[in-house]
């Protein structure tokens, strides 16, 4: 680590935080200053298990804590927007789990709040920082794959429990929000090799039984200015787990077998006229690469690939996909004034 450790406050005691912030903070020598959860006992157990310095009484206490420099937000989707706004209003840097907001209107408010706060805001598309994704981009950059023709991203997993907040419409749930945002974002990041950002051509999806308005699966068709096409698929009740990204060029193709969880499978399979090869890019966590990049930006001013503008663009595309597939845009959560 170079520079002073980050002083991180964690909203909630979610299991994902063990992989997404606890491990990376330890690896980078950063401080987990405080944690808050709705259930104080859970927060206390989380703090004891992961070496968090102290427990505070509420989310509001955490974002107001003068020792907390960075707020990490892994709450349910519908709570990302309001607590991101609260943290920004308190003058904190924010690293938020995706999606950054419930809809584009809320994301636009966050974008404006970042400008006013003068702090750093990043949506946690951690995959982008890993050598697996950097290698896919490099294969396009070097010309080995030729000109980009098509990209297919697939995010599929077995269904979480019926009671899981990812199935809750009021909490901005749905397959596109939880999984498909990765599929769309990975395609957006190919703009430099496709003449610009993709536009939505069509979308279709299926509703979760007994969950009106909540998408169980959704597919989106995209087109880039160069004429290249994209298919972004997501399914949150699939028999198997598949997190793949396949890039097809005029001279060959490359597939990242698990671009979102390269710590589980770091293979990139490259096929060209000269044959097929498999490259292994390392299983260091993409979340650790992400926090390294975030810290380097805060401490040394190193450029950061993601910001509030990027988050807003992604959220607009998500809303467009929902409308095109016949689903309502997710509602925003309004916090009680007492919180």
mmCIF file of C-alpha atoms in Angstrom:
data_model
loop_
_atom_site.group_PDB
_atom_site.id
_atom_site.type_symbol
_atom_site.label_atom_id
_atom_site.label_comp_id
_atom_site.label_asym_id
_atom_site.label_seq_id
_atom_site.Cartn_x
_atom_site.Cartn_y
_atom_site.Cartn_z
ATOM 1 C CA UNK A 1 0.000 0.000 0.000
ATOM 2 C CA UNK A 2 1.144 3.529 -0.800
ATOM 3 C CA UNK A 3 -0.115 6.370 1.350
ATOM 4 C CA UNK A 4 -2.342 6.532 4.398
ATOM 5 C CA UNK A 5 -4.838 3.670 4.848
ATOM 6 C CA UNK A 6 -8.419 4.333 3.863
ATOM 7 C CA UNK A 7 -10.823 4.673 6.792
ATOM 8 C CA UNK A 8 -13.864 2.663 5.713
ATOM 9 C CA UNK A 9 -17.349 2.490 7.200
ATOM 10 C CA UNK A 10 -19.600 -0.419 6.211
ATOM 11 C CA UNK A 11 -23.374 -0.083 5.890
ATOM 12 C CA UNK A 12 -25.007 -3.337 6.936
ATOM 13 C CA UNK A 13 -23.549 -6.719 7.788
ATOM 14 C CA UNK A 14 -24.224 -8.457 4.489
ATOM 15 C CA UNK A 15 -22.368 -11.667 3.659
ATOM 16 C CA UNK A 16 -21.153 -10.186 0.367
ATOM 17 C CA UNK A 17 -19.112 -7.677 2.387
ATOM 18 C CA UNK A 18 -16.734 -10.443 3.476
ATOM 19 C CA UNK A 19 -15.579 -10.879 -0.125
ATOM 20 C CA UNK A 20 -16.181 -7.377 -1.424
ATOM 21 C CA UNK A 21 -14.642 -5.177 1.290
ATOM 22 C CA UNK A 22 -13.256 -7.128 4.275
ATOM 23 C CA UNK A 23 -10.752 -9.216 2.323
ATOM 24 C CA UNK A 24 -9.656 -6.349 0.049
ATOM 25 C CA UNK A 25 -9.236 -3.998 3.025
ATOM 26 C CA UNK A 26 -7.020 -6.510 4.787
ATOM 27 C CA UNK A 27 -4.996 -7.091 1.620
ATOM 28 C CA UNK A 28 -4.477 -3.360 1.147
ATOM 29 C CA UNK A 29 -3.785 -2.516 4.778
ATOM 30 C CA UNK A 30 -6.877 -0.311 5.113
ATOM 31 C CA UNK A 31 -8.927 0.265 8.256
ATOM 32 C CA UNK A 32 -12.480 -0.951 8.749
ATOM 33 C CA UNK A 33 -13.408 1.834 11.139
ATOM 34 C CA UNK A 34 -17.087 1.175 11.766
ATOM 35 C CA UNK A 35 -20.090 -0.931 10.837
ATOM 36 C CA UNK A 36 -23.818 -0.347 11.309
ATOM 37 C CA UNK A 37 -26.721 -2.729 10.800
ATOM 38 C CA UNK A 38 -30.442 -2.725 11.518
ATOM 39 C CA UNK A 39 -29.756 -5.468 14.067
ATOM 40 C CA UNK A 40 -26.998 -4.290 16.411
ATOM 41 C CA UNK A 41 -26.212 -7.886 17.434
ATOM 42 C CA UNK A 42 -25.498 -8.737 13.802
ATOM 43 C CA UNK A 43 -23.267 -5.695 13.496
ATOM 44 C CA UNK A 44 -21.414 -6.687 16.654
ATOM 45 C CA UNK A 45 -20.895 -10.231 15.391
ATOM 46 C CA UNK A 46 -19.690 -8.875 12.036
ATOM 47 C CA UNK A 47 -17.249 -6.513 13.746
ATOM 48 C CA UNK A 48 -15.838 -9.240 15.991
ATOM 49 C CA UNK A 49 -15.493 -11.689 13.108
ATOM 50 C CA UNK A 50 -13.790 -9.255 10.752
ATOM 51 C CA UNK A 51 -11.830 -6.930 12.991
ATOM 52 C CA UNK A 52 -13.998 -3.854 12.497
ATOM 53 C CA UNK A 53 -12.921 -1.285 15.069
ATOM 54 C CA UNK A 54 -16.357 -0.376 16.403
ATOM 55 C CA UNK A 55 -20.112 -0.652 15.962
ATOM 56 C CA UNK A 56 -22.295 2.430 15.593
ATOM 57 C CA UNK A 57 -25.999 2.671 16.297
ATOM 58 C CA UNK A 58 -27.458 3.346 12.864
ATOM 59 C CA UNK A 59 -26.725 3.942 9.208
ATOM 60 C CA UNK A 60 -27.209 7.660 9.851
ATOM 61 C CA UNK A 61 -24.613 7.546 12.635
ATOM 62 C CA UNK A 62 -22.159 5.841 10.309
ATOM 63 C CA UNK A 63 -22.423 8.337 7.447
ATOM 64 C CA UNK A 64 -22.090 11.193 9.961
ATOM 65 C CA UNK A 65 -19.092 9.669 11.754
ATOM 66 C CA UNK A 66 -16.130 12.058 11.411
ATOM 67 C CA UNK A 67 -13.608 9.208 11.390
ATOM 68 C CA UNK A 68 -15.267 7.461 8.442
ATOM 69 C CA UNK A 69 -13.712 8.647 5.190
ATOM 70 C CA UNK A 70 -15.210 6.128 2.735
ATOM 71 C CA UNK A 71 -18.721 4.695 2.986
ATOM 72 C CA UNK A 72 -19.143 1.235 1.492
ATOM 73 C CA UNK A 73 -22.773 0.488 0.629
ATOM 74 C CA UNK A 74 -23.764 -3.176 0.066
ATOM 75 C CA UNK A 75 -27.386 -2.801 1.197
ATOM 76 C CA UNK A 76 -30.428 -4.054 -0.723
ATOM 77 C CA UNK A 77 -30.796 -2.430 -4.150
ATOM 78 C CA UNK A 78 -33.526 -0.033 -3.092
ATOM 79 C CA UNK A 79 -31.333 1.318 -0.280
ATOM 80 C CA UNK A 80 -28.347 2.120 -2.483
ATOM 81 C CA UNK A 81 -29.684 5.425 -3.758
ATOM 82 C CA UNK A 82 -30.898 7.033 -0.524
ATOM 83 C CA UNK A 83 -27.850 6.058 1.524
ATOM 84 C CA UNK A 84 -25.463 7.018 -1.274
ATOM 85 C CA UNK A 85 -27.103 10.442 -1.265
ATOM 86 C CA UNK A 86 -26.888 10.627 2.533
ATOM 87 C CA UNK A 87 -23.199 9.739 2.490
ATOM 88 C CA UNK A 88 -22.449 12.320 -0.192
ATOM 89 C CA UNK A 89 -24.364 14.971 1.751
ATOM 90 C CA UNK A 90 -22.103 14.158 4.709
ATOM 91 C CA UNK A 91 -19.027 14.777 2.559
ATOM 92 C CA UNK A 92 -17.940 11.135 2.276
ATOM 93 C CA UNK A 93 -16.365 9.242 -0.576
ATOM 94 C CA UNK A 94 -18.661 6.400 -1.653
ATOM 95 C CA UNK A 95 -17.992 2.911 -2.978
ATOM 96 C CA UNK A 96 -21.397 1.410 -3.675
ATOM 97 C CA UNK A 97 -22.542 -1.963 -4.808
ATOM 98 C CA UNK A 98 -24.368 -1.983 -8.082
ATOM 99 C CA UNK A 99 -26.819 -0.776 -9.125
ATOM 100 C CA UNK A 100 -26.009 2.656 -7.713
ATOM 101 C CA UNK A 101 -29.670 3.716 -7.630
ATOM 102 C CA UNK A 102 -33.165 2.358 -8.209
ATOM 103 C CA UNK A 103 -33.685 4.233 -11.469
ATOM 104 C CA UNK A 104 -32.123 6.870 -13.705
ATOM 105 C CA UNK A 105 -33.877 9.767 -12.005
ATOM 106 C CA UNK A 106 -32.272 8.839 -8.697
ATOM 107 C CA UNK A 107 -28.914 8.219 -10.406
ATOM 108 C CA UNK A 108 -29.091 11.732 -11.848
ATOM 109 C CA UNK A 109 -29.584 13.113 -8.338
ATOM 110 C CA UNK A 110 -26.519 11.207 -7.199
ATOM 111 C CA UNK A 111 -24.530 12.611 -10.117
ATOM 112 C CA UNK A 112 -25.513 16.127 -9.091
ATOM 113 C CA UNK A 113 -24.759 15.409 -5.422
ATOM 114 C CA UNK A 114 -21.256 14.212 -6.309
ATOM 115 C CA UNK A 115 -20.590 17.457 -8.145
ATOM 116 C CA UNK A 116 -21.709 19.457 -5.104
ATOM 117 C CA UNK A 117 -19.839 17.304 -2.573
ATOM 118 C CA UNK A 118 -16.562 17.247 -4.469
ATOM 119 C CA UNK A 119 -15.959 13.706 -3.246
ATOM 120 C CA UNK A 120 -15.329 10.479 -5.135
ATOM 121 C CA UNK A 121 -18.184 8.159 -6.073
ATOM 122 C CA UNK A 122 -17.774 4.756 -7.689
ATOM 123 C CA UNK A 123 -20.186 1.966 -8.544
ATOM 124 C CA UNK A 124 -18.639 -1.410 -7.789
ATOM 125 C CA UNK A 125 -18.209 -3.009 -11.193
ATOM 126 C CA UNK A 126 -15.158 -4.790 -9.837
ATOM 127 C CA UNK A 127 -14.767 -7.118 -12.840
ATOM 128 C CA UNK A 128 -13.398 -4.183 -14.858
ATOM 129 C CA UNK A 129 -10.222 -4.015 -12.756
ATOM 130 C CA UNK A 130 -9.221 -7.659 -13.096
ATOM 131 C CA UNK A 131 -6.600 -8.898 -15.608
ATOM 132 C CA UNK A 132 -9.286 -11.151 -17.164
ATOM 133 C CA UNK A 133 -11.288 -8.192 -18.459
ATOM 134 C CA UNK A 134 -8.164 -6.174 -19.217
ATOM 135 C CA UNK A 135 -6.979 -9.089 -21.369
ATOM 136 C CA UNK A 136 -10.220 -9.140 -23.372
ATOM 137 C CA UNK A 137 -9.748 -5.446 -24.107
ATOM 138 C CA UNK A 138 -6.098 -5.971 -24.948
ATOM 139 C CA UNK A 139 -6.972 -8.671 -27.509
ATOM 140 C CA UNK A 140 -9.128 -6.099 -29.291
ATOM 141 C CA UNK A 141 -6.533 -3.366 -28.882
ATOM 142 C CA UNK A 142 -3.718 -5.406 -30.425
ATOM 143 C CA UNK A 143 -5.862 -6.399 -33.389
ATOM 144 C CA UNK A 144 -5.475 -10.130 -32.779
ATOM 145 C CA UNK A 145 -9.254 -10.583 -32.880
ATOM 146 C CA UNK A 146 -9.694 -8.096 -35.719
ATOM 147 C CA UNK A 147 -12.624 -5.702 -35.730
ATOM 148 C CA UNK A 148 -15.339 -6.241 -33.148
ATOM 149 C CA UNK A 149 -18.360 -7.961 -34.677
ATOM 150 C CA UNK A 150 -20.429 -9.295 -31.782
ATOM 151 C CA UNK A 151 -20.357 -9.611 -27.997
ATOM 152 C CA UNK A 152 -22.452 -11.881 -25.826
ATOM 153 C CA UNK A 153 -22.577 -11.490 -22.048
ATOM 154 C CA UNK A 154 -24.429 -14.017 -19.915
ATOM 155 C CA UNK A 155 -25.207 -13.641 -16.215
ATOM 156 C CA UNK A 156 -27.194 -16.624 -14.923
ATOM 157 C CA UNK A 157 -27.544 -18.260 -11.524
ATOM 158 C CA UNK A 158 -29.888 -20.528 -9.548
ATOM 159 C CA UNK A 159 -32.757 -18.744 -7.833
ATOM 160 C CA UNK A 160 -32.278 -17.212 -4.401
ATOM 161 C CA UNK A 161 -34.954 -17.926 -1.796
ATOM 162 C CA UNK A 162 -38.430 -16.522 -2.403
ATOM 163 C CA UNK A 163 -37.948 -14.216 0.589
ATOM 164 C CA UNK A 164 -34.717 -12.750 -0.777
ATOM 165 C CA UNK A 165 -34.908 -8.950 -1.276
ATOM 166 C CA UNK A 166 -33.599 -9.450 -4.814
ATOM 167 C CA UNK A 167 -37.154 -10.570 -5.676
ATOM 168 C CA UNK A 168 -38.745 -7.499 -4.068
ATOM 169 C CA UNK A 169 -40.156 -4.882 -6.425
ATOM 170 C CA UNK A 170 -40.326 -2.181 -3.707
ATOM 171 C CA UNK A 171 -36.624 -2.833 -3.004
ATOM 172 C CA UNK A 172 -35.724 -2.493 -6.701
ATOM 173 C CA UNK A 173 -35.224 -6.196 -7.257
ATOM 174 C CA UNK A 174 -35.099 -8.232 -10.436
ATOM 175 C CA UNK A 175 -32.634 -10.157 -12.566
ATOM 176 C CA UNK A 176 -31.602 -7.113 -14.580
ATOM 177 C CA UNK A 177 -30.837 -5.084 -11.456
ATOM 178 C CA UNK A 178 -28.856 -7.817 -9.744
ATOM 179 C CA UNK A 179 -27.193 -9.603 -12.672
ATOM 180 C CA UNK A 180 -27.989 -7.922 -15.962
ATOM 181 C CA UNK A 181 -26.321 -4.675 -14.954
ATOM 182 C CA UNK A 182 -23.006 -6.542 -15.330
ATOM 183 C CA UNK A 183 -23.986 -7.779 -18.785
ATOM 184 C CA UNK A 184 -24.896 -4.275 -19.923
ATOM 185 C CA UNK A 185 -21.898 -2.596 -18.331
ATOM 186 C CA UNK A 186 -19.405 -5.011 -19.880
ATOM 187 C CA UNK A 187 -20.855 -4.212 -23.296
ATOM 188 C CA UNK A 188 -20.752 -0.473 -22.662
ATOM 189 C CA UNK A 189 -17.038 -0.777 -21.863
ATOM 190 C CA UNK A 190 -16.397 -1.983 -25.429
ATOM 191 C CA UNK A 191 -17.296 1.430 -26.884
ATOM 192 C CA UNK A 192 -13.643 2.307 -27.747
ATOM 193 C CA UNK A 193 -13.493 -0.631 -30.176
ATOM 194 C CA UNK A 194 -16.992 -0.201 -31.629
ATOM 195 C CA UNK A 195 -17.211 3.431 -32.649
ATOM 196 C CA UNK A 196 -18.980 4.519 -29.475
ATOM 197 C CA UNK A 197 -21.582 3.445 -26.945
ATOM 198 C CA UNK A 198 -24.197 0.809 -27.799
ATOM 199 C CA UNK A 199 -27.872 1.599 -28.225
ATOM 200 C CA UNK A 200 -30.737 -0.645 -27.212
ATOM 201 C CA UNK A 201 -32.491 -2.356 -30.122
ATOM 202 C CA UNK A 202 -34.943 -4.629 -28.298
ATOM 203 C CA UNK A 203 -35.501 -6.377 -24.969
ATOM 204 C CA UNK A 204 -37.689 -9.197 -23.716
ATOM 205 C CA UNK A 205 -38.098 -10.897 -20.368
ATOM 206 C CA UNK A 206 -40.113 -13.135 -18.108
ATOM 207 C CA UNK A 207 -41.859 -12.201 -14.872
ATOM 208 C CA UNK A 208 -41.199 -13.977 -11.585
ATOM 209 C CA UNK A 209 -44.240 -15.984 -10.524
ATOM 210 C CA UNK A 210 -46.162 -14.222 -7.732
ATOM 211 C CA UNK A 211 -43.866 -11.190 -7.957
ATOM 212 C CA UNK A 212 -45.623 -8.677 -10.241
ATOM 213 C CA UNK A 213 -43.244 -6.416 -12.109
ATOM 214 C CA UNK A 214 -40.136 -8.389 -11.122
ATOM 215 C CA UNK A 215 -38.115 -9.896 -13.942
ATOM 216 C CA UNK A 216 -36.857 -13.455 -13.499
ATOM 217 C CA UNK A 217 -34.912 -13.178 -16.736
ATOM 218 C CA UNK A 218 -34.274 -10.509 -19.343
ATOM 219 C CA UNK A 219 -32.415 -10.426 -22.660
ATOM 220 C CA UNK A 220 -31.365 -7.233 -24.434
ATOM 221 C CA UNK A 221 -30.184 -6.753 -28.018
ATOM 222 C CA UNK A 222 -27.713 -3.923 -28.594
ATOM 223 C CA UNK A 223 -26.058 -2.292 -31.583
ATOM 224 C CA UNK A 224 -22.850 -0.246 -31.691
ATOM 225 C CA UNK A 225 -22.140 2.658 -34.079
ATOM 226 C CA UNK A 226 -19.632 0.464 -35.953
ATOM 227 C CA UNK A 227 -22.386 -2.035 -36.768
ATOM 228 C CA UNK A 228 -21.216 -4.555 -34.188
ATOM 229 C CA UNK A 229 -24.021 -6.210 -32.247
ATOM 230 C CA UNK A 230 -24.437 -7.334 -28.670
ATOM 231 C CA UNK A 231 -26.654 -9.647 -26.683
ATOM 232 C CA UNK A 232 -26.854 -9.111 -22.931
ATOM 233 C CA UNK A 233 -28.587 -11.937 -21.082
ATOM 234 C CA UNK A 234 -29.476 -12.412 -17.437
ATOM 235 C CA UNK A 235 -31.437 -15.099 -15.603
ATOM 236 C CA UNK A 236 -31.916 -15.305 -11.829
ATOM 237 C CA UNK A 237 -33.642 -18.718 -11.744
ATOM 238 C CA UNK A 238 -31.353 -20.723 -14.017
ATOM 239 C CA UNK A 239 -30.340 -24.356 -13.441
ATOM 240 C CA UNK A 240 -26.652 -23.455 -13.590
ATOM 241 C CA UNK A 241 -24.298 -20.588 -12.806
ATOM 242 C CA UNK A 242 -22.809 -18.890 -15.867
ATOM 243 C CA UNK A 243 -21.010 -15.543 -15.868
ATOM 244 C CA UNK A 244 -19.393 -15.437 -19.293
ATOM 245 C CA UNK A 245 -18.326 -12.810 -21.801
ATOM 246 C CA UNK A 246 -17.686 -13.834 -25.426
ATOM 247 C CA UNK A 247 -16.180 -11.356 -27.877
ATOM 248 C CA UNK A 248 -16.256 -12.168 -31.587
ATOM 249 C CA UNK A 249 -14.032 -10.295 -34.013
ATOM 250 C CA UNK A 250 -13.328 -10.488 -37.720
ATOM 251 C CA UNK A 251 -10.200 -12.606 -37.082
ATOM 252 C CA UNK A 252 -11.125 -14.631 -34.043
ATOM 253 C CA UNK A 253 -12.928 -14.726 -30.741
ATOM 254 C CA UNK A 254 -12.211 -14.789 -27.005
ATOM 255 C CA UNK A 255 -14.320 -15.960 -24.095
ATOM 256 C CA UNK A 256 -13.860 -15.118 -20.442
ATOM 257 C CA UNK A 257 -15.339 -18.165 -18.749
ATOM 258 C CA UNK A 258 -16.250 -16.256 -15.577
ATOM 259 C CA UNK A 259 -15.563 -12.562 -16.036
ATOM 260 C CA UNK A 260 -17.416 -11.513 -12.867
ATOM 261 C CA UNK A 261 -15.860 -14.091 -10.523
ATOM 262 C CA UNK A 262 -12.346 -14.621 -11.855
ATOM 263 C CA UNK A 263 -11.222 -15.738 -8.385
ATOM 264 C CA UNK A 264 -13.191 -18.902 -9.170
ATOM 265 C CA UNK A 265 -12.232 -19.287 -12.837
ATOM 266 C CA UNK A 266 -9.650 -17.026 -14.458
ATOM 267 C CA UNK A 267 -9.590 -18.612 -17.913
ATOM 268 C CA UNK A 268 -9.754 -16.698 -21.178
ATOM 269 C CA UNK A 269 -10.129 -19.000 -24.203
ATOM 270 C CA UNK A 270 -8.826 -17.499 -27.452
ATOM 271 C CA UNK A 271 -9.676 -18.962 -30.860
ATOM 272 C CA UNK A 272 -8.108 -17.665 -34.081
ATOM 273 C CA UNK A 273 -7.047 -19.104 -37.423
ATOM 274 C CA UNK A 274 -3.774 -20.174 -35.806
ATOM 275 C CA UNK A 275 -5.547 -22.338 -33.249
ATOM 276 C CA UNK A 276 -7.002 -22.314 -29.754
ATOM 277 C CA UNK A 277 -5.280 -21.467 -26.485
ATOM 278 C CA UNK A 278 -6.331 -20.959 -22.891
ATOM 279 C CA UNK A 279 -4.807 -18.189 -20.837
ATOM 280 C CA UNK A 280 -5.021 -18.105 -17.045
ATOM 281 C CA UNK A 281 -4.886 -14.567 -15.695
ATOM 282 C CA UNK A 282 -4.718 -15.127 -11.929
ATOM 283 C CA UNK A 283 -7.270 -15.679 -9.187
ATOM 284 C CA UNK A 284 -6.582 -12.664 -7.018
ATOM 285 C CA UNK A 285 -9.986 -11.180 -6.191
ATOM 286 C CA UNK A 286 -11.380 -8.583 -8.566
ATOM 287 C CA UNK A 287 -12.686 -6.788 -5.463
ATOM 288 C CA UNK A 288 -9.109 -6.406 -4.249
ATOM 289 C CA UNK A 289 -8.033 -4.921 -7.575
ATOM 290 C CA UNK A 290 -11.020 -2.579 -7.320
ATOM 291 C CA UNK A 291 -10.185 -1.303 -3.839
ATOM 292 C CA UNK A 292 -6.540 -0.890 -4.858
ATOM 293 C CA UNK A 293 -7.659 1.345 -7.741
ATOM 294 C CA UNK A 294 -10.047 3.305 -5.536
ATOM 295 C CA UNK A 295 -7.342 3.900 -2.920
ATOM 296 C CA UNK A 296 -4.770 4.871 -5.547
ATOM 297 C CA UNK A 297 -7.168 7.467 -6.887
ATOM 298 C CA UNK A 298 -7.839 8.941 -3.445
ATOM 299 C CA UNK A 299 -4.205 8.914 -2.306
ATOM 300 C CA UNK A 300 -2.206 9.504 -5.500
ATOM 301 C CA UNK A 301 -4.752 10.905 -7.925
ATOM 302 C CA UNK A 302 -4.429 7.915 -10.253
ATOM 303 C CA UNK A 303 -7.224 8.001 -12.890
ATOM 304 C CA UNK A 304 -10.306 5.976 -12.026
ATOM 305 C CA UNK A 305 -12.305 4.276 -14.777
ATOM 306 C CA UNK A 306 -15.701 4.580 -13.068
ATOM 307 C CA UNK A 307 -17.558 7.601 -11.720
ATOM 308 C CA UNK A 308 -21.065 8.954 -11.143
ATOM 309 C CA UNK A 309 -21.439 9.762 -14.837
ATOM 310 C CA UNK A 310 -20.772 6.155 -15.774
ATOM 311 C CA UNK A 311 -23.275 4.996 -13.159
ATOM 312 C CA UNK A 312 -25.923 7.315 -14.565
ATOM 313 C CA UNK A 313 -25.376 6.063 -18.116
ATOM 314 C CA UNK A 314 -25.733 2.454 -16.992
ATOM 315 C CA UNK A 315 -28.906 3.219 -15.064
ATOM 316 C CA UNK A 316 -30.462 4.917 -18.073
ATOM 317 C CA UNK A 317 -29.782 1.810 -20.139
ATOM 318 C CA UNK A 318 -31.307 -0.405 -17.442
ATOM 319 C CA UNK A 319 -34.473 1.710 -17.403
ATOM 320 C CA UNK A 320 -34.634 1.569 -21.216
ATOM 321 C CA UNK A 321 -34.377 -2.231 -21.096
ATOM 322 C CA UNK A 322 -37.192 -2.488 -18.588
ATOM 323 C CA UNK A 323 -39.481 -0.293 -20.660
ATOM 324 C CA UNK A 324 -38.657 -2.151 -23.887
ATOM 325 C CA UNK A 325 -39.349 -5.511 -22.229
ATOM 326 C CA UNK A 326 -42.670 -4.315 -20.807
ATOM 327 C CA UNK A 327 -41.614 -4.012 -17.180
ATOM 328 C CA UNK A 328 -42.034 -0.978 -14.929
ATOM 329 C CA UNK A 329 -38.965 1.006 -13.952
ATOM 330 C CA UNK A 330 -37.944 0.244 -10.366
ATOM 331 C CA UNK A 331 -39.372 2.602 -7.699
ATOM 332 C CA UNK A 332 -37.095 4.569 -5.437
ATOM 333 C CA UNK A 333 -37.063 4.054 -1.688
ATOM 334 C CA UNK A 334 -37.897 7.031 0.519
ATOM 335 C CA UNK A 335 -36.278 6.822 3.931
ATOM 336 C CA UNK A 336 -38.257 7.733 7.060
ATOM 337 C CA UNK A 337 -37.314 11.206 8.256
ATOM 338 C CA UNK A 338 -36.336 9.790 11.637
ATOM 339 C CA UNK A 339 -33.473 7.714 10.182
#
